[in-house]
PDB file of C-alpha atoms and ligand atoms in Angstrom:
ATOM      1  CA  UNK A  17      -0.189   0.387   0.184  1.00  0.00           C
ATOM      2  CA  UNK A  18       1.042   3.419  -0.936  1.00  0.00           C
ATOM      3  CA  UNK A  19       1.836   6.157   1.242  1.00  0.00           C
ATOM      4  CA  UNK A  20      -1.104   8.743   1.988  1.00  0.00           C
ATOM      5  CA  UNK A  21      -0.491  12.126   1.445  1.00  0.00           C
ATOM      6  CA  UNK A  22      -3.948  14.548   2.279  1.00  0.00           C
ATOM      7  CA  UNK A  23      -3.844  17.598   2.021  1.00  0.00           C
ATOM      8  CA  UNK A  24      -6.743  19.522   3.826  1.00  0.00           C
ATOM      9  CA  UNK A  25      -7.846  22.892   2.794  1.00  0.00           C
ATOM     10  CA  UNK A  26     -10.262  23.399   5.460  1.00  0.00           C
ATOM     11  CA  UNK A  27     -12.187  26.778   4.404  1.00  0.00           C
ATOM     12  CA  UNK A  28     -10.379  27.973   2.052  1.00  0.00           C
ATOM     13  CA  UNK A  29      -8.802  29.615  -0.366  1.00  0.00           C
ATOM     14  CA  UNK A  30     -12.189  31.636  -0.606  1.00  0.00           C
ATOM     15  CA  UNK A  31     -13.031  31.788  -4.011  1.00  0.00           C
ATOM     16  CA  UNK A  32     -13.683  28.902  -7.122  1.00  0.00           C
ATOM     17  CA  UNK A  33     -10.557  30.365  -9.048  1.00  0.00           C
ATOM     18  CA  UNK A  34      -8.449  30.283  -6.481  1.00  0.00           C
ATOM     19  CA  UNK A  35      -9.544  26.627  -5.796  1.00  0.00           C
ATOM     20  CA  UNK A  36      -9.116  25.570  -9.487  1.00  0.00           C
ATOM     21  CA  UNK A  37      -5.857  26.814  -9.682  1.00  0.00           C
ATOM     22  CA  UNK A  38      -4.352  25.330  -6.572  1.00  0.00           C
ATOM     23  CA  UNK A  39      -5.233  22.049  -7.813  1.00  0.00           C
ATOM     24  CA  UNK A  40      -4.512  22.531 -10.973  1.00  0.00           C
ATOM     25  CA  UNK A  41      -0.788  23.276  -9.818  1.00  0.00           C
ATOM     26  CA  UNK A  42      -0.417  20.227  -8.136  1.00  0.00           C
ATOM     27  CA  UNK A  43      -2.053  18.507 -10.410  1.00  0.00           C
ATOM     28  CA  UNK A  44       0.471  19.051 -12.746  1.00  0.00           C
ATOM     29  CA  UNK A  45       3.399  19.543 -10.436  1.00  0.00           C
ATOM     30  CA  UNK A  46       2.389  15.716  -8.839  1.00  0.00           C
ATOM     31  CA  UNK A  47       3.154  14.053 -12.108  1.00  0.00           C
ATOM     32  CA  UNK A  48       3.685   9.862 -11.567  1.00  0.00           C
ATOM     33  CA  UNK A  49       4.167  10.577  -7.506  1.00  0.00           C
ATOM     34  CA  UNK A  50       4.541   7.319  -5.908  1.00  0.00           C
ATOM     35  CA  UNK A  51       2.474   8.821  -2.742  1.00  0.00           C
ATOM     36  CA  UNK A  52      -1.239   8.371  -2.899  1.00  0.00           C
ATOM     37  CA  UNK A  53      -2.241  12.065  -2.838  1.00  0.00           C
ATOM     38  CA  UNK A  54      -6.048  13.131  -1.970  1.00  0.00           C
ATOM     39  CA  UNK A  55      -7.480  16.776  -1.877  1.00  0.00           C
ATOM     40  CA  UNK A  56      -9.777  17.530   0.839  1.00  0.00           C
ATOM     41  CA  UNK A  57     -11.832  21.141  -0.042  1.00  0.00           C
ATOM     42  CA  UNK A  58     -14.685  22.658   0.967  1.00  0.00           C
ATOM     43  CA  UNK A  59     -17.728  20.938  -0.096  1.00  0.00           C
ATOM     44  CA  UNK A  60     -18.533  23.851  -3.384  1.00  0.00           C
ATOM     45  CA  UNK A  61     -15.794  23.325  -4.800  1.00  0.00           C
ATOM     46  CA  UNK A  62     -15.881  19.278  -4.933  1.00  0.00           C
ATOM     47  CA  UNK A  63     -17.965  19.569  -8.080  1.00  0.00           C
ATOM     48  CA  UNK A  64     -15.713  21.945 -10.380  1.00  0.00           C
ATOM     49  CA  UNK A  65     -13.033  20.097  -9.747  1.00  0.00           C
ATOM     50  CA  UNK A  66     -14.414  17.034 -10.259  1.00  0.00           C
ATOM     51  CA  UNK A  67     -14.406  17.347 -13.489  1.00  0.00           C
ATOM     52  CA  UNK A  68     -10.857  17.423 -14.273  1.00  0.00           C
ATOM     53  CA  UNK A  69      -9.462  15.910 -10.969  1.00  0.00           C
ATOM     54  CA  UNK A  70      -6.988  14.318 -13.368  1.00  0.00           C
ATOM     55  CA  UNK A  71      -6.140  10.780 -11.489  1.00  0.00           C
ATOM     56  CA  UNK A  72      -5.922  12.647  -8.008  1.00  0.00           C
ATOM     57  CA  UNK A  73      -8.441  11.305  -5.608  1.00  0.00           C
ATOM     58  CA  UNK A  74     -11.231  13.532  -4.283  1.00  0.00           C
ATOM     59  CA  UNK A  75     -11.725  13.885   0.054  1.00  0.00           C
ATOM     60  CA  UNK A  76     -14.491  15.605   1.947  1.00  0.00           C
ATOM     61  CA  UNK A  77     -13.578  17.253   5.635  1.00  0.00           C
ATOM     62  CA  UNK A  78     -17.259  15.940   6.874  1.00  0.00           C
ATOM     63  CA  UNK A  79     -20.194  13.771   6.554  1.00  0.00           C
ATOM     64  CA  UNK A  80     -24.132  13.811   8.113  1.00  0.00           C
ATOM     65  CA  UNK A  81     -24.664  10.194   9.355  1.00  0.00           C
ATOM     66  CA  UNK A  82     -27.848  10.027   7.718  1.00  0.00           C
ATOM     67  CA  UNK A  83     -28.329   9.160   4.114  1.00  0.00           C
ATOM     68  CA  UNK A  84     -31.094  11.840   3.283  1.00  0.00           C
ATOM     69  CA  UNK A  85     -33.768  13.580   4.808  1.00  0.00           C
ATOM     70  CA  UNK A  86     -34.624  16.803   6.589  1.00  0.00           C
ATOM     71  CA  UNK A  87     -31.345  17.618   7.586  1.00  0.00           C
ATOM     72  CA  UNK A  88     -31.472  21.318   7.405  1.00  0.00           C
ATOM     73  CA  UNK A  89     -27.301  22.312   5.884  1.00  0.00           C
ATOM     74  CA  UNK A  90     -26.346  18.979   6.086  1.00  0.00           C
ATOM     75  CA  UNK A  91     -24.554  16.743   3.371  1.00  0.00           C
ATOM     76  CA  UNK A  92     -24.814  12.610   3.066  1.00  0.00           C
ATOM     77  CA  UNK A  93     -22.357   9.925   2.055  1.00  0.00           C
ATOM     78  CA  UNK A  94     -23.956   9.151  -0.863  1.00  0.00           C
ATOM     79  CA  UNK A  95     -24.529  12.600  -2.108  1.00  0.00           C
ATOM     80  CA  UNK A  96     -20.462  12.450  -2.342  1.00  0.00           C
ATOM     81  CA  UNK A  97     -20.207   9.124  -3.542  1.00  0.00           C
ATOM     82  CA  UNK A  98     -22.267  10.680  -6.255  1.00  0.00           C
ATOM     83  CA  UNK A  99     -20.339  13.565  -6.718  1.00  0.00           C
ATOM     84  CA  UNK A 100     -16.671  10.277  -7.065  1.00  0.00           C
ATOM     85  CA  UNK A 101     -15.497  11.688  -3.532  1.00  0.00           C
ATOM     86  CA  UNK A 102     -13.255   8.613  -2.446  1.00  0.00           C
ATOM     87  CA  UNK A 103     -12.347   9.863   1.509  1.00  0.00           C
ATOM     88  CA  UNK A 104     -13.564  11.922   3.814  1.00  0.00           C
ATOM     89  CA  UNK A 105     -11.944  13.288   6.827  1.00  0.00           C
ATOM     90  CA  UNK A 106     -13.538  12.552  10.214  1.00  0.00           C
ATOM     91  CA  UNK A 107     -13.048  13.350  13.677  1.00  0.00           C
ATOM     92  CA  UNK A 108     -10.757  16.767  12.939  1.00  0.00           C
ATOM     93  CA  UNK A 109      -9.599  18.556  16.473  1.00  0.00           C
ATOM     94  CA  UNK A 110     -11.622  21.628  14.913  1.00  0.00           C
ATOM     95  CA  UNK A 111     -14.900  20.227  14.631  1.00  0.00           C
ATOM     96  CA  UNK A 112     -14.581  18.358  17.517  1.00  0.00           C
ATOM     97  CA  UNK A 113     -13.614  21.025  19.418  1.00  0.00           C
ATOM     98  CA  UNK A 114     -15.691  24.295  16.944  1.00  0.00           C
ATOM     99  CA  UNK A 115     -18.918  22.013  16.369  1.00  0.00           C
ATOM    100  CA  UNK A 116     -18.803  19.580  19.403  1.00  0.00           C
ATOM    101  CA  UNK A 117     -18.393  16.629  17.850  1.00  0.00           C
ATOM    102  CA  UNK A 118     -18.077  13.978  20.166  1.00  0.00           C
ATOM    103  CA  UNK A 119     -16.868  10.010  20.035  1.00  0.00           C
ATOM    104  CA  UNK A 120     -20.388   9.009  19.735  1.00  0.00           C
ATOM    105  CA  UNK A 121     -20.723  11.417  16.497  1.00  0.00           C
ATOM    106  CA  UNK A 122     -17.485  10.780  15.301  1.00  0.00           C
ATOM    107  CA  UNK A 123     -18.447   7.009  15.686  1.00  0.00           C
ATOM    108  CA  UNK A 124     -22.051   7.059  13.432  1.00  0.00           C
ATOM    109  CA  UNK A 125     -19.943   9.457  10.946  1.00  0.00           C
ATOM    110  CA  UNK A 126     -17.041   6.542  10.482  1.00  0.00           C
ATOM    111  CA  UNK A 127     -19.907   3.432  10.267  1.00  0.00           C
ATOM    112  CA  UNK A 128     -22.138   5.373   7.783  1.00  0.00           C
ATOM    113  CA  UNK A 129     -19.436   6.622   5.509  1.00  0.00           C
ATOM    114  CA  UNK A 130     -17.623   2.971   5.473  1.00  0.00           C
ATOM    115  CA  UNK A 131     -21.313   1.550   4.791  1.00  0.00           C
ATOM    116  CA  UNK A 132     -21.654   4.314   2.205  1.00  0.00           C
ATOM    117  CA  UNK A 133     -18.363   3.227   0.341  1.00  0.00           C
ATOM    118  CA  UNK A 134     -15.985   6.133   1.436  1.00  0.00           C
ATOM    119  CA  UNK A 135     -12.419   6.763   2.939  1.00  0.00           C
ATOM    120  CA  UNK A 136     -11.935   7.316   6.052  1.00  0.00           C
ATOM    121  CA  UNK A 137      -9.455   9.253   7.433  1.00  0.00           C
ATOM    122  CA  UNK A 138     -10.342   9.358  10.990  1.00  0.00           C
ATOM    123  CA  UNK A 139      -8.210  11.899  12.913  1.00  0.00           C
ATOM    124  CA  UNK A 140      -6.880  11.546  16.292  1.00  0.00           C
ATOM    125  CA  UNK A 141      -4.586  13.677  19.385  1.00  0.00           C
ATOM    126  CA  UNK A 142      -4.128  15.302  22.328  1.00  0.00           C
ATOM    127  CA  UNK A 143      -4.416  18.091  23.656  1.00  0.00           C
ATOM    128  CA  UNK A 144      -1.483  20.685  25.080  1.00  0.00           C
ATOM    129  CA  UNK A 145      -3.369  20.335  28.633  1.00  0.00           C
ATOM    130  CA  UNK A 146      -3.615  16.443  28.488  1.00  0.00           C
ATOM    131  CA  UNK A 147      -0.229  16.124  27.153  1.00  0.00           C
ATOM    132  CA  UNK A 148       1.257  18.149  29.880  1.00  0.00           C
ATOM    133  CA  UNK A 149      -1.457  15.907  32.807  1.00  0.00           C
ATOM    134  CA  UNK A 150       0.198  12.771  31.172  1.00  0.00           C
ATOM    135  CA  UNK A 151      -2.803  11.831  29.910  1.00  0.00           C
ATOM    136  CA  UNK A 152      -1.917  11.405  25.725  1.00  0.00           C
ATOM    137  CA  UNK A 153      -2.387   7.453  25.890  1.00  0.00           C
ATOM    138  CA  UNK A 154      -5.572   7.349  27.736  1.00  0.00           C
ATOM    139  CA  UNK A 155      -6.850   9.818  25.366  1.00  0.00           C
ATOM    140  CA  UNK A 156      -5.935   8.298  22.100  1.00  0.00           C
ATOM    141  CA  UNK A 157      -7.344   5.020  23.182  1.00  0.00           C
ATOM    142  CA  UNK A 158     -10.858   6.395  24.478  1.00  0.00           C
ATOM    143  CA  UNK A 159     -10.796   8.076  20.821  1.00  0.00           C
ATOM    144  CA  UNK A 160      -9.504   4.852  19.270  1.00  0.00           C
ATOM    145  CA  UNK A 161     -12.032   2.570  21.004  1.00  0.00           C
ATOM    146  CA  UNK A 162     -15.477   5.029  20.370  1.00  0.00           C
ATOM    147  CA  UNK A 163     -14.615   6.415  17.485  1.00  0.00           C
ATOM    148  CA  UNK A 164     -14.316   2.887  16.633  1.00  0.00           C
ATOM    149  CA  UNK A 165     -16.921   0.990  18.238  1.00  0.00           C
ATOM    150  CA  UNK A 166     -19.379  -1.716  16.775  1.00  0.00           C
ATOM    151  CA  UNK A 167     -17.699  -1.868  13.338  1.00  0.00           C
ATOM    152  CA  UNK A 168     -16.909  -4.719  12.059  1.00  0.00           C
ATOM    153  CA  UNK A 169     -13.192  -6.020  11.251  1.00  0.00           C
ATOM    154  CA  UNK A 170     -14.206  -6.370   7.586  1.00  0.00           C
ATOM    155  CA  UNK A 171     -14.695  -2.806   7.175  1.00  0.00           C
ATOM    156  CA  UNK A 172     -11.738  -1.606   8.661  1.00  0.00           C
ATOM    157  CA  UNK A 173      -9.652  -3.071   5.845  1.00  0.00           C
ATOM    158  CA  UNK A 174      -6.206  -1.334   5.183  1.00  0.00           C
ATOM    159  CA  UNK A 175      -7.550   0.519   2.098  1.00  0.00           C
ATOM    160  CA  UNK A 176     -11.001   1.536   3.818  1.00  0.00           C
ATOM    161  CA  UNK A 177      -9.077   3.484   6.996  1.00  0.00           C
ATOM    162  CA  UNK A 178      -6.522   6.111   7.714  1.00  0.00           C
ATOM    163  CA  UNK A 179      -6.535   7.107  11.000  1.00  0.00           C
ATOM    164  CA  UNK A 180      -4.440  10.154  11.525  1.00  0.00           C
ATOM    165  CA  UNK A 181      -2.405  10.905  14.778  1.00  0.00           C
ATOM    166  CA  UNK A 182      -2.608  14.755  14.824  1.00  0.00           C
ATOM    167  CA  UNK A 183      -1.633  16.750  18.233  1.00  0.00           C
ATOM    168  CA  UNK A 184      -4.186  19.255  19.014  1.00  0.00           C
ATOM    169  CA  UNK A 185      -0.887  21.581  20.175  1.00  0.00           C
ATOM    170  CA  UNK A 186       0.448  20.980  16.692  1.00  0.00           C
ATOM    171  CA  UNK A 187      -2.466  21.870  14.376  1.00  0.00           C
ATOM    172  CA  UNK A 188      -1.547  25.139  12.266  1.00  0.00           C
ATOM    173  CA  UNK A 189       0.979  26.503  15.629  1.00  0.00           C
ATOM    174  CA  UNK A 190       4.225  25.743  13.297  1.00  0.00           C
ATOM    175  CA  UNK A 191       5.489  23.950  16.759  1.00  0.00           C
ATOM    176  CA  UNK A 192       4.916  20.312  14.785  1.00  0.00           C
ATOM    177  CA  UNK A 193       5.802  17.052  17.025  1.00  0.00           C
ATOM    178  CA  UNK A 194       9.417  16.246  17.956  1.00  0.00           C
ATOM    179  CA  UNK A 195      10.573  12.341  15.513  1.00  0.00           C
ATOM    180  CA  UNK A 196      10.364  10.559  18.273  1.00  0.00           C
ATOM    181  CA  UNK A 197       7.142  11.229  20.142  1.00  0.00           C
ATOM    182  CA  UNK A 198       5.326  10.742  17.182  1.00  0.00           C
ATOM    183  CA  UNK A 199       6.865   7.242  17.164  1.00  0.00           C
ATOM    184  CA  UNK A 200       5.924   6.685  19.916  1.00  0.00           C
ATOM    185  CA  UNK A 201       2.871   7.521  19.795  1.00  0.00           C
ATOM    186  CA  UNK A 202       1.854   5.876  16.203  1.00  0.00           C
ATOM    187  CA  UNK A 203       3.637   2.791  17.642  1.00  0.00           C
ATOM    188  CA  UNK A 204       1.171   3.010  20.739  1.00  0.00           C
ATOM    189  CA  UNK A 205      -1.979   2.594  18.127  1.00  0.00           C
ATOM    190  CA  UNK A 206      -0.592   0.892  15.525  1.00  0.00           C
ATOM    191  CA  UNK A 207      -0.822  -1.586  19.341  1.00  0.00           C
ATOM    192  CA  UNK A 208      -3.721  -0.661  20.152  1.00  0.00           C
ATOM    193  CA  UNK A 209      -5.143  -1.329  16.635  1.00  0.00           C
ATOM    194  CA  UNK A 210      -3.675  -4.266  16.499  1.00  0.00           C
ATOM    195  CA  UNK A 211      -5.052  -5.437  19.598  1.00  0.00           C
ATOM    196  CA  UNK A 212      -9.246  -4.363  18.913  1.00  0.00           C
ATOM    197  CA  UNK A 213      -9.134  -5.130  15.590  1.00  0.00           C
ATOM    198  CA  UNK A 214      -7.668  -8.237  13.511  1.00  0.00           C
ATOM    199  CA  UNK A 215      -7.443  -5.858  10.661  1.00  0.00           C
ATOM    200  CA  UNK A 216      -5.986  -2.839  12.152  1.00  0.00           C
ATOM    201  CA  UNK A 217      -2.206  -4.608  12.379  1.00  0.00           C
ATOM    202  CA  UNK A 218      -2.537  -2.579   8.808  1.00  0.00           C
ATOM    203  CA  UNK A 219      -3.711   0.901   8.314  1.00  0.00           C
ATOM    204  CA  UNK A 220      -2.080   3.437   7.959  1.00  0.00           C
ATOM    205  CA  UNK A 221      -0.994   6.288  10.001  1.00  0.00           C
ATOM    206  CA  UNK A 222      -0.816   9.540   8.957  1.00  0.00           C
ATOM    207  CA  UNK A 223       1.015  11.960  11.044  1.00  0.00           C
ATOM    208  CA  UNK A 224      -0.405  15.822  10.720  1.00  0.00           C
ATOM    209  CA  UNK A 225       0.281  19.032  12.723  1.00  0.00           C
ATOM    210  CA  UNK A 226       2.358  21.798  10.926  1.00  0.00           C
ATOM    211  CA  UNK A 227       4.156  19.472   8.356  1.00  0.00           C
ATOM    212  CA  UNK A 228       6.335  20.903   5.714  1.00  0.00           C
ATOM    213  CA  UNK A 229       8.896  20.045   3.439  1.00  0.00           C
ATOM    214  CA  UNK A 230      11.567  20.562   5.942  1.00  0.00           C
ATOM    215  CA  UNK A 231      10.052  17.882   8.281  1.00  0.00           C
ATOM    216  CA  UNK A 232       8.019  15.650   6.400  1.00  0.00           C
ATOM    217  CA  UNK A 233      10.687  13.247   4.964  1.00  0.00           C
ATOM    218  CA  UNK A 234      11.726  12.531   8.443  1.00  0.00           C
ATOM    219  CA  UNK A 235       7.668  11.042   9.781  1.00  0.00           C
ATOM    220  CA  UNK A 236       7.980   8.447   6.918  1.00  0.00           C
ATOM    221  CA  UNK A 237      11.349   7.599   7.124  1.00  0.00           C
ATOM    222  CA  UNK A 238      11.876   7.609  10.822  1.00  0.00           C
ATOM    223  CA  UNK A 239       8.206   7.703  12.891  1.00  0.00           C
ATOM    224  CA  UNK A 240       6.980   4.990  11.417  1.00  0.00           C
ATOM    225  CA  UNK A 241       4.326   6.657   9.809  1.00  0.00           C
ATOM    226  CA  UNK A 242       2.634   5.752   6.929  1.00  0.00           C
ATOM    227  CA  UNK A 243       1.326   9.494   5.342  1.00  0.00           C
ATOM    228  CA  UNK A 244       0.342  12.954   6.179  1.00  0.00           C
ATOM    229  CA  UNK A 245      -2.095  15.013   7.213  1.00  0.00           C
ATOM    230  CA  UNK A 246      -1.251  18.689   5.362  1.00  0.00           C
ATOM    231  CA  UNK A 247      -3.541  21.887   6.365  1.00  0.00           C
ATOM    232  CA  UNK A 248      -1.615  25.011   5.677  1.00  0.00           C
ATOM    233  CA  UNK A 249       1.301  23.465   4.375  1.00  0.00           C
ATOM    234  CA  UNK A 250      -1.402  22.318   1.652  1.00  0.00           C
ATOM    235  CA  UNK A 251      -2.318  25.849   0.854  1.00  0.00           C
ATOM    236  CA  UNK A 252       0.871  26.042  -1.497  1.00  0.00           C
ATOM    237  CA  UNK A 253       1.050  23.936  -4.524  1.00  0.00           C
ATOM    238  CA  UNK A 254       4.994  24.092  -4.808  1.00  0.00           C
ATOM    239  CA  UNK A 255       5.287  23.237  -0.650  1.00  0.00           C
ATOM    240  CA  UNK A 256       2.762  20.786  -1.420  1.00  0.00           C
ATOM    241  CA  UNK A 257       4.300  19.385  -4.194  1.00  0.00           C
ATOM    242  CA  UNK A 258       7.813  18.579  -2.029  1.00  0.00           C
ATOM    243  CA  UNK A 259       6.050  17.219   0.691  1.00  0.00           C
ATOM    244  CA  UNK A 260       4.799  14.866  -1.543  1.00  0.00           C
ATOM    245  CA  UNK A 261       7.889  14.079  -3.238  1.00  0.00           C
ATOM    246  CA  UNK A 262       9.352  13.506  -0.179  1.00  0.00           C
ATOM    247  CA  UNK A 263       7.294  10.386   1.063  1.00  0.00           C
ATOM    248  CA  UNK A 264       8.892   8.379  -1.392  1.00  0.00           C
TER     249      UNK A 264
HETATM  250  P1  LIG B1303      -1.473  21.999  10.065  1.00  0.00           P
HETATM  251  O1  LIG B1303      -3.202  21.543  10.036  1.00  0.00           O
HETATM  252  O2  LIG B1303      -0.970  21.237   9.144  1.00  0.00           O
HETATM  253  O3  LIG B1303      -1.972  23.651   9.320  1.00  0.00           O
HETATM  254  O4  LIG B1303      -0.796  22.102  11.098  1.00  0.00           O
HETATM  255  C1  LIG B1303      -3.205  20.270  10.384  1.00  0.00           C
HETATM  256  C2  LIG B1303      -4.698  19.600  10.124  1.00  0.00           C
HETATM  257  O5  LIG B1303      -5.331  20.465  10.659  1.00  0.00           O
HETATM  258  O6  LIG B1303      -4.843  18.649   8.919  1.00  0.00           O
END
């Protein structure tokens, strides 16, 4: 399985034209990269980008856990699939923090996404306070256990699920987690997955949090990461292309 490099554009850029230009520059620069690359723009830009995606996978940044009906403002897995979307990010710390997403909500969304045939990038990670209080492993264990509760083994095949380890204190701060600490957490997560789900042992585990081209290769080569979830640096085509190349 190739390394997975995901671009999380969050709520950027602010026009369709910029979104299309950014996407086209990334597509052009990536050429025949070995890594699997997935671009996760805001929902609104997905149709325009899907038309000329040229082999780059598309991802959504959110999903709702019902298929259709009276859920104002929501978007379902069936709708995303219909557009040709392959991946969805679930459990991102910004959704947990600003939109009150609990482990239970995250679990419902993961189940629905897998049922809809989407691949999931499931984000977990501890806050600075939790880390300082020595609770990191407990938090990671809780998020994994609850997030993946009642999901059948076969649905967690390697191609269906990736876990993104994103320490909350490292996101958007420029303060990326050290390779040593990341390795410890990735090893811990891998062990947990192996214990809870037979298929979990092969799950791709990504690192995210202030990834840039100067540090990206190190996570792949020395921390045991099978990919990266890139926020800020994915808005700069040249920088993002360097990150993708570093993951080969
Ligand atoms: P960042 O964001 O690369 O800007 O730190 C990562 C993320 O939130 O997924």
